[in-house]
Amino acid sequence: MTNKAYKFRLYPTQEQAQLLAKTFGCVRFVYNKILEERIQIYEKFKDDKEALKQHKFPTPAKYKRDFPWLKEVDSLALANAQLNLQKAFTNFFSGRAGFPKFKSRKAKQSYTTNVVNGNIKLADGYIQLPKLKWVKLKQHRQIPVHHIIKACTITKTKTGKYFISILTEYEHQQVPKEIENVVGLDFSMNTLYVDSEGKRANYPRFYRQALEKLARAQRVLSRRRKGSNRWHKQRLKVAKLHEKIANQRQDFLHKASRQLANRYDAVVIEDLNMKGMSQALHFGQSVHDNGWGLFTTFLQYKLAEQGKKLIKIDKWFPSSKMCSCCGRVKASLSLTERQFRCECGFVADRDINAAINIKKEGLKKLGTA
Ligand SMILES: [Zn+2]
């Protein structure tokens, strides 16, 4: 079984929006209540792990007696709050995460509900959800009929928009595609990548303009008095721009990865450690903005869907310093040298030379070179 999630914009009525706000609040309330109890139990038994494990998590039903208004919202959303906290504790005990924290009002507004006895259905631009009945949504793509809906997560953004992420499950047996067309990509700070055929994936102009606009808006915000009306207004403006930019970036990354996945049978990339790289090069923000990580994630599943391959080669492979024509490796190559010139007479754009080397190394790994 394979999972795939579909995200759509939701348009609740005013009444539904009120119930959603109530549900977000109840989920947070139940989460914090259970956490409160668990902290007491933890304090009491922290030296006795077995005793700690035997103490079962309280269920939301327990609170419904004292707080009857909890019955007004989707009970599966509350059950998931408990499961999430349980998971947070499991992660804490295994050392993967810190001690669970209380959820504040400022935390992300969202909840997850599950499909039980066909309680969630999609039809004609609407989705049926527990307690909410039919909520309007903009379904810009179809969910294939063989996909079974398992769960839905409803989120409200800081700018007041609603989204639903529909998690589906389906039977999937992918036959590996015979590899004929291969391309190498060299990561590029400015354009995302340069490929072994010399093409650059350029971020669209409107995206760059939006980034400049955001920088200006942030400067204005920093000058306003924190907490003032004008500050709140500007903060919303910044949040809206952030949202717009994140969407534009995601759109671009989806399109770029879709084109590659459709055109090639295998794509070769360097296995870059972005975190280490941004620290080492002090590029911090721009590496992060570049969305390379997101891009490779999209590329990976878009290729896999078609039985194609994403090949990662060692990040220590000297892709930039090697001549893609004769194989000589230069002792040094400064970042300012945009042209690669080799003793053998080969001259090429530095990034294209690197992309060709990456492709060749990938072919070696595939055993088809
Ligand atoms: Zn050479």
Coordinates of C-alpha atoms and ligand atoms in Angstrom, one line a residue:
M1 CA 0.0 0.0 0.0
T2 CA 1.2 3.5 -0.9
N3 CA 0.0 6.8 0.6
K4 CA -0.6 10.0 -1.1
A5 CA -2.0 13.2 0.2
Y6 CA -4.0 15.8 -1.7
K7 CA -4.3 19.4 -0.4
F8 CA -7.2 21.6 -1.3
R9 CA -8.5 25.0 -0.2
L10 CA -11.6 24.9 2.0
Y11 CA -14.4 27.5 2.0
P12 CA -16.4 27.0 5.2
T13 CA -19.6 29.0 5.8
Q14 CA -19.6 31.4 8.8
E15 CA -21.3 28.8 10.8
Q16 CA -18.8 26.1 9.8
A17 CA -15.9 28.4 10.5
Q18 CA -17.3 28.9 14.1
L19 CA -17.4 25.1 14.6
L20 CA -13.9 24.8 13.2
A21 CA -12.6 27.4 15.6
K22 CA -14.3 25.5 18.4
T23 CA -12.8 22.2 17.2
F24 CA -9.2 23.7 17.1
G25 CA -9.8 25.0 20.6
C26 CA -11.2 21.7 22.0
V27 CA -8.3 19.7 20.4
R28 CA -5.8 22.1 22.1
F29 CA -7.7 21.8 25.4
V30 CA -7.8 18.0 25.4
Y31 CA -4.1 17.9 24.5
N32 CA -3.1 20.2 27.3
K33 CA -5.4 18.5 29.8
I34 CA -3.9 15.1 29.1
L35 CA -0.4 16.6 29.1
E36 CA -1.1 18.1 32.5
E37 CA -2.0 14.7 33.9
R38 CA 0.9 13.0 32.2
I39 CA 3.3 15.5 33.7
Q40 CA 2.1 14.6 37.2
I41 CA 2.4 10.9 36.5
Y42 CA 5.8 11.5 35.0
E43 CA 7.0 13.5 38.1
K44 CA 5.8 10.7 40.4
F45 CA 7.2 7.7 38.5
K46 CA 10.1 9.1 36.5
D47 CA 12.6 6.8 38.3
D48 CA 10.4 3.7 37.6
K49 CA 10.1 3.3 33.8
E50 CA 7.9 0.2 34.0
A51 CA 5.4 1.8 36.3
L52 CA 5.3 4.8 34.0
K53 CA 4.6 2.7 31.0
Q54 CA 1.7 0.9 32.8
H55 CA -0.1 4.1 33.4
K56 CA -2.5 4.3 30.5
F57 CA -3.2 7.6 28.8
P58 CA -6.5 9.1 29.7
T59 CA -9.0 9.2 26.8
P60 CA -10.9 12.3 25.8
A61 CA -14.1 10.6 27.0
K62 CA -13.0 11.2 30.5
Y63 CA -13.1 15.0 30.1
K64 CA -16.5 15.0 28.4
R65 CA -18.2 14.4 31.7
D66 CA -16.7 17.6 33.3
F67 CA -16.6 19.6 30.1
P68 CA -19.8 18.7 28.2
W69 CA -19.1 21.2 25.4
L70 CA -16.4 18.8 24.2
K71 CA -19.3 16.7 22.8
E72 CA -20.1 19.4 20.3
V73 CA -17.0 18.7 18.2
D74 CA -15.7 15.8 16.1
S75 CA -14.7 13.1 18.7
L76 CA -12.1 11.7 16.3
A77 CA -10.3 15.0 16.3
L78 CA -10.1 14.7 20.1
A79 CA -8.9 11.1 19.8
N80 CA -6.2 12.2 17.5
A81 CA -5.0 14.8 19.9
Q82 CA -4.5 12.0 22.4
L83 CA -2.6 9.9 19.9
N84 CA -0.4 12.9 18.9
L85 CA 0.5 13.4 22.5
Q86 CA 1.2 9.7 23.0
K87 CA 3.5 9.9 20.0
A88 CA 5.2 12.9 21.4
F89 CA 5.9 11.0 24.6
T90 CA 7.2 8.0 22.7
N91 CA 9.6 10.3 20.8
F92 CA 10.7 11.8 24.1
F93 CA 11.4 8.4 25.7
S94 CA 13.4 7.2 22.7
G95 CA 15.5 10.4 22.8
R96 CA 14.3 11.6 19.4
A97 CA 12.5 14.7 20.8
G98 CA 12.4 16.9 23.9
F99 CA 9.7 16.7 26.6
P100 CA 6.2 17.5 25.1
K101 CA 5.1 21.1 25.4
F102 CA 1.7 22.7 26.0
K103 CA 0.0 24.0 22.9
S104 CA -0.5 27.8 23.0
R105 CA -3.3 29.8 21.4
K106 CA -0.7 30.9 18.9
A107 CA 0.2 27.4 17.8
K108 CA -0.9 26.1 14.4
Q109 CA -4.6 25.8 14.2
S110 CA -5.3 22.3 12.9
Y111 CA -6.9 18.9 13.6
T112 CA -7.0 15.5 12.1
T113 CA -10.0 13.3 11.6
N114 CA -10.4 9.8 10.3
V115 CA -12.7 7.9 8.0
V116 CA -15.0 5.6 9.9
N117 CA -17.9 3.9 8.1
G118 CA -17.8 6.2 5.2
N119 CA -18.3 9.4 7.2
I120 CA -16.1 11.4 4.8
K121 CA -17.2 11.8 1.2
L122 CA -16.3 14.0 -1.7
A123 CA -18.9 15.1 -4.2
D124 CA -19.4 18.0 -6.6
G125 CA -17.0 20.5 -5.0
Y126 CA -18.0 19.6 -1.5
I127 CA -16.5 17.4 1.2
Q128 CA -18.6 15.8 3.9
L129 CA -16.9 16.0 7.3
P130 CA -18.0 14.8 10.8
K131 CA -20.1 17.4 12.5
L132 CA -19.6 20.0 9.8
K133 CA -21.6 18.3 7.1
W134 CA -20.9 19.5 3.6
V135 CA -18.0 22.0 3.3
K136 CA -17.2 23.7 0.0
L137 CA -13.7 23.1 -1.4
K138 CA -11.8 23.9 -4.5
Q139 CA -10.8 20.6 -5.9
H140 CA -8.2 21.5 -8.6
R141 CA -7.4 17.8 -9.2
Q142 CA -9.2 14.5 -9.1
I143 CA -8.4 11.8 -6.6
P144 CA -8.1 8.6 -8.6
V145 CA -11.0 6.1 -7.9
H146 CA -8.7 3.4 -6.6
H147 CA -7.5 5.7 -3.8
I148 CA -9.1 5.2 -0.5
I149 CA -9.5 8.2 1.8
K150 CA -8.0 7.4 5.3
A151 CA -7.8 10.7 7.1
C152 CA -8.2 14.5 6.7
T153 CA -6.3 17.3 8.3
I154 CA -7.9 20.7 8.4
T155 CA -5.7 23.7 8.9
K156 CA -6.3 27.5 9.3
T157 CA -3.4 29.7 8.2
K158 CA -2.3 32.9 10.0
T159 CA -4.0 34.9 7.2
G160 CA -7.3 33.2 7.8
K161 CA -7.4 30.7 4.9
Y162 CA -8.6 27.1 5.4
F163 CA -7.0 24.0 3.8
I164 CA -7.7 20.3 3.9
S165 CA -5.1 17.7 3.4
I166 CA -6.7 14.4 2.3
L167 CA -4.6 11.3 3.0
T168 CA -5.3 8.4 0.7
E169 CA -4.0 4.9 0.4
Y170 CA -3.8 2.8 -2.7
E171 CA -2.4 -0.5 -4.1
H172 CA 0.7 0.2 -6.1
Q173 CA 2.9 -2.1 -8.0
Q174 CA 5.3 -0.2 -10.1
V175 CA 7.2 -1.9 -12.9
P176 CA 10.7 -0.4 -13.1
K177 CA 11.1 1.7 -16.3
E178 CA 14.0 0.8 -18.6
I179 CA 16.6 3.6 -18.3
E180 CA 17.4 5.3 -21.5
N181 CA 17.4 9.1 -20.9
V182 CA 19.5 10.3 -18.0
V183 CA 20.2 13.9 -16.9
G184 CA 22.6 15.3 -14.3
L185 CA 21.8 18.3 -12.2
D186 CA 24.3 20.6 -10.5
F187 CA 22.8 22.6 -7.6
S188 CA 23.0 26.3 -8.2
M189 CA 22.5 29.0 -5.6
N190 CA 20.8 31.4 -7.9
T191 CA 18.8 29.3 -10.3
L192 CA 18.1 26.0 -8.3
Y193 CA 20.0 23.9 -10.8
V194 CA 21.9 23.7 -14.1
D195 CA 21.5 20.5 -16.0
S196 CA 24.0 18.4 -18.1
E197 CA 22.4 19.7 -21.3
G198 CA 23.1 23.3 -20.3
K199 CA 19.6 24.3 -19.2
R200 CA 19.0 26.4 -16.1
A201 CA 15.9 26.2 -14.0
N202 CA 15.3 29.9 -13.4
Y203 CA 13.0 31.1 -10.7
P204 CA 10.3 33.2 -12.3
R205 CA 10.7 37.0 -12.2
F206 CA 7.5 37.5 -10.2
Y207 CA 8.9 35.3 -7.5
R208 CA 12.1 37.4 -7.2
Q209 CA 10.0 40.5 -7.1
A210 CA 7.8 39.1 -4.3
L211 CA 11.0 38.4 -2.3
E212 CA 12.0 42.0 -2.6
K213 CA 8.6 43.1 -1.6
L214 CA 8.7 40.9 1.5
A215 CA 12.1 42.3 2.5
R216 CA 10.7 45.9 2.3
A217 CA 7.6 44.9 4.2
Q218 CA 9.7 43.3 7.0
R219 CA 11.8 46.5 7.3
V220 CA 8.6 48.5 7.7
L221 CA 7.4 46.0 10.4
S222 CA 10.6 46.4 12.3
R223 CA 10.1 50.1 12.6
R224 CA 6.5 49.9 14.0
R225 CA 5.8 49.8 17.7
K226 CA 5.3 46.2 18.7
G227 CA 1.6 45.5 19.6
S228 CA 0.3 48.8 18.0
N229 CA -2.6 48.7 15.5
R230 CA -0.3 49.7 12.7
W231 CA 2.1 46.9 13.8
H232 CA -0.7 44.3 13.7
K233 CA -1.7 45.5 10.2
Q234 CA 1.8 45.2 8.9
R235 CA 2.3 41.8 10.5
L236 CA -0.7 40.5 8.6
K237 CA 0.8 42.0 5.4
V238 CA 4.1 40.2 6.1
A239 CA 2.3 36.9 6.8
K240 CA 0.3 37.2 3.6
L241 CA 3.5 37.8 1.6
H242 CA 5.2 34.9 3.2
E243 CA 2.3 32.7 2.3
K244 CA 2.3 33.9 -1.3
I245 CA 6.0 33.4 -1.7
A246 CA 5.9 29.9 -0.2
N247 CA 3.1 29.0 -2.6
Q248 CA 5.0 30.5 -5.6
R249 CA 8.1 28.6 -4.7
Q250 CA 6.2 25.4 -4.2
D251 CA 4.4 25.8 -7.6
F252 CA 7.7 26.4 -9.3
L253 CA 9.4 23.4 -7.6
H254 CA 6.4 21.2 -8.6
K255 CA 6.6 22.3 -12.2
A256 CA 10.4 22.0 -12.5
S257 CA 10.3 18.5 -10.9
R258 CA 7.3 17.4 -13.1
Q259 CA 9.1 18.3 -16.3
L260 CA 12.2 16.4 -15.4
A261 CA 10.3 13.4 -14.2
N262 CA 8.3 13.2 -17.4
R263 CA 11.3 13.7 -19.7
Y264 CA 14.0 11.6 -18.1
D265 CA 14.1 8.0 -16.8
A266 CA 16.8 8.8 -14.2
V267 CA 18.0 12.0 -12.7
V268 CA 21.4 12.2 -11.0
I269 CA 22.0 14.7 -8.2
E270 CA 24.7 15.3 -5.5
D271 CA 23.7 14.2 -2.1
L272 CA 24.1 17.6 -0.5
N273 CA 23.8 18.2 3.2
M274 CA 22.0 21.5 3.0
K275 CA 22.3 22.3 6.6
G276 CA 26.0 21.7 6.7
M277 CA 26.4 23.6 3.5
S278 CA 24.5 26.7 4.5
Q279 CA 26.5 26.8 7.7
A280 CA 29.8 26.3 6.0
L281 CA 29.2 28.9 3.3
H282 CA 27.2 31.4 5.3
F283 CA 24.6 31.4 2.6
G284 CA 22.0 30.5 5.3
Q285 CA 18.9 32.1 4.0
S286 CA 19.4 31.8 0.3
V287 CA 20.2 28.1 0.5
H288 CA 17.1 27.7 2.5
D289 CA 15.0 29.8 0.1
N290 CA 16.2 27.8 -2.8
G291 CA 14.1 24.9 -1.8
W292 CA 16.5 22.3 -3.0
G293 CA 15.4 19.9 -0.3
L294 CA 11.7 20.3 -1.2
F295 CA 12.6 20.0 -4.9
T296 CA 14.5 16.7 -4.5
T297 CA 11.5 15.3 -2.4
F298 CA 9.1 16.2 -5.2
L299 CA 11.5 14.8 -7.8
Q300 CA 11.9 11.5 -5.9
Y301 CA 8.2 10.7 -5.7
K302 CA 7.4 12.0 -9.2
L303 CA 10.0 9.7 -10.6
A304 CA 9.1 6.8 -8.4
E305 CA 5.4 7.0 -9.5
Q306 CA 6.6 6.2 -13.0
G307 CA 9.1 3.5 -12.0
K308 CA 12.0 5.9 -12.6
K309 CA 15.0 6.7 -10.5
L310 CA 16.6 9.5 -8.6
I311 CA 20.3 8.7 -8.2
K312 CA 22.3 10.4 -5.4
I313 CA 26.0 10.5 -5.7
D314 CA 28.6 11.1 -3.0
K315 CA 28.8 14.8 -2.0
W316 CA 32.6 14.5 -1.9
F317 CA 32.7 13.6 -5.6
P318 CA 34.8 16.4 -7.2
S319 CA 32.1 17.4 -9.7
S320 CA 33.3 21.0 -10.1
K321 CA 37.1 20.4 -10.3
M322 CA 37.0 17.5 -12.8
C323 CA 37.2 18.0 -16.5
S324 CA 34.1 16.3 -18.0
C325 CA 36.1 15.8 -21.2
C326 CA 39.4 14.1 -20.2
G327 CA 38.8 13.4 -16.5
R328 CA 41.7 15.5 -15.1
V329 CA 41.0 16.9 -11.7
K330 CA 42.2 20.4 -10.9
A331 CA 44.0 21.1 -7.6
S332 CA 41.9 24.2 -7.0
L333 CA 39.0 26.1 -8.6
S334 CA 37.9 29.4 -7.1
L335 CA 34.2 30.3 -6.8
T336 CA 34.8 33.3 -9.1
E337 CA 36.0 31.2 -12.0
R338 CA 32.8 30.9 -14.0
Q339 CA 34.5 29.2 -17.0
F340 CA 36.1 25.8 -16.7
R341 CA 39.3 25.6 -18.7
C342 CA 41.3 22.4 -18.9
E343 CA 44.8 21.7 -20.1
C344 CA 43.2 19.4 -22.7
G345 CA 41.7 22.4 -24.4
F346 CA 38.1 21.8 -23.1
V347 CA 36.3 25.0 -22.1
A348 CA 32.8 25.1 -20.7
D349 CA 30.5 26.9 -18.2
R350 CA 31.6 25.8 -14.8
D351 CA 28.1 24.6 -13.7
I352 CA 27.4 22.7 -17.0
N353 CA 30.8 20.9 -16.6
A354 CA 29.8 19.9 -13.1
A355 CA 26.4 18.7 -14.2
I356 CA 28.0 16.5 -17.0
N357 CA 30.3 15.0 -14.4
I358 CA 27.4 14.3 -12.1
K359 CA 25.5 12.6 -14.9
K360 CA 28.6 10.5 -15.8
E361 CA 29.0 9.4 -12.2
G362 CA 25.3 8.5 -12.0
L363 CA 25.6 6.4 -15.1
K364 CA 28.5 4.5 -13.5
K365 CA 26.4 3.9 -10.5
L366 CA 23.6 2.6 -12.7
G367 CA 26.1 0.3 -14.4
T368 CA 25.2 1.6 -17.9
A369 CA 28.3 3.7 -18.6
Ligands
ZN1 ZN 40.3 18.1 -19.9

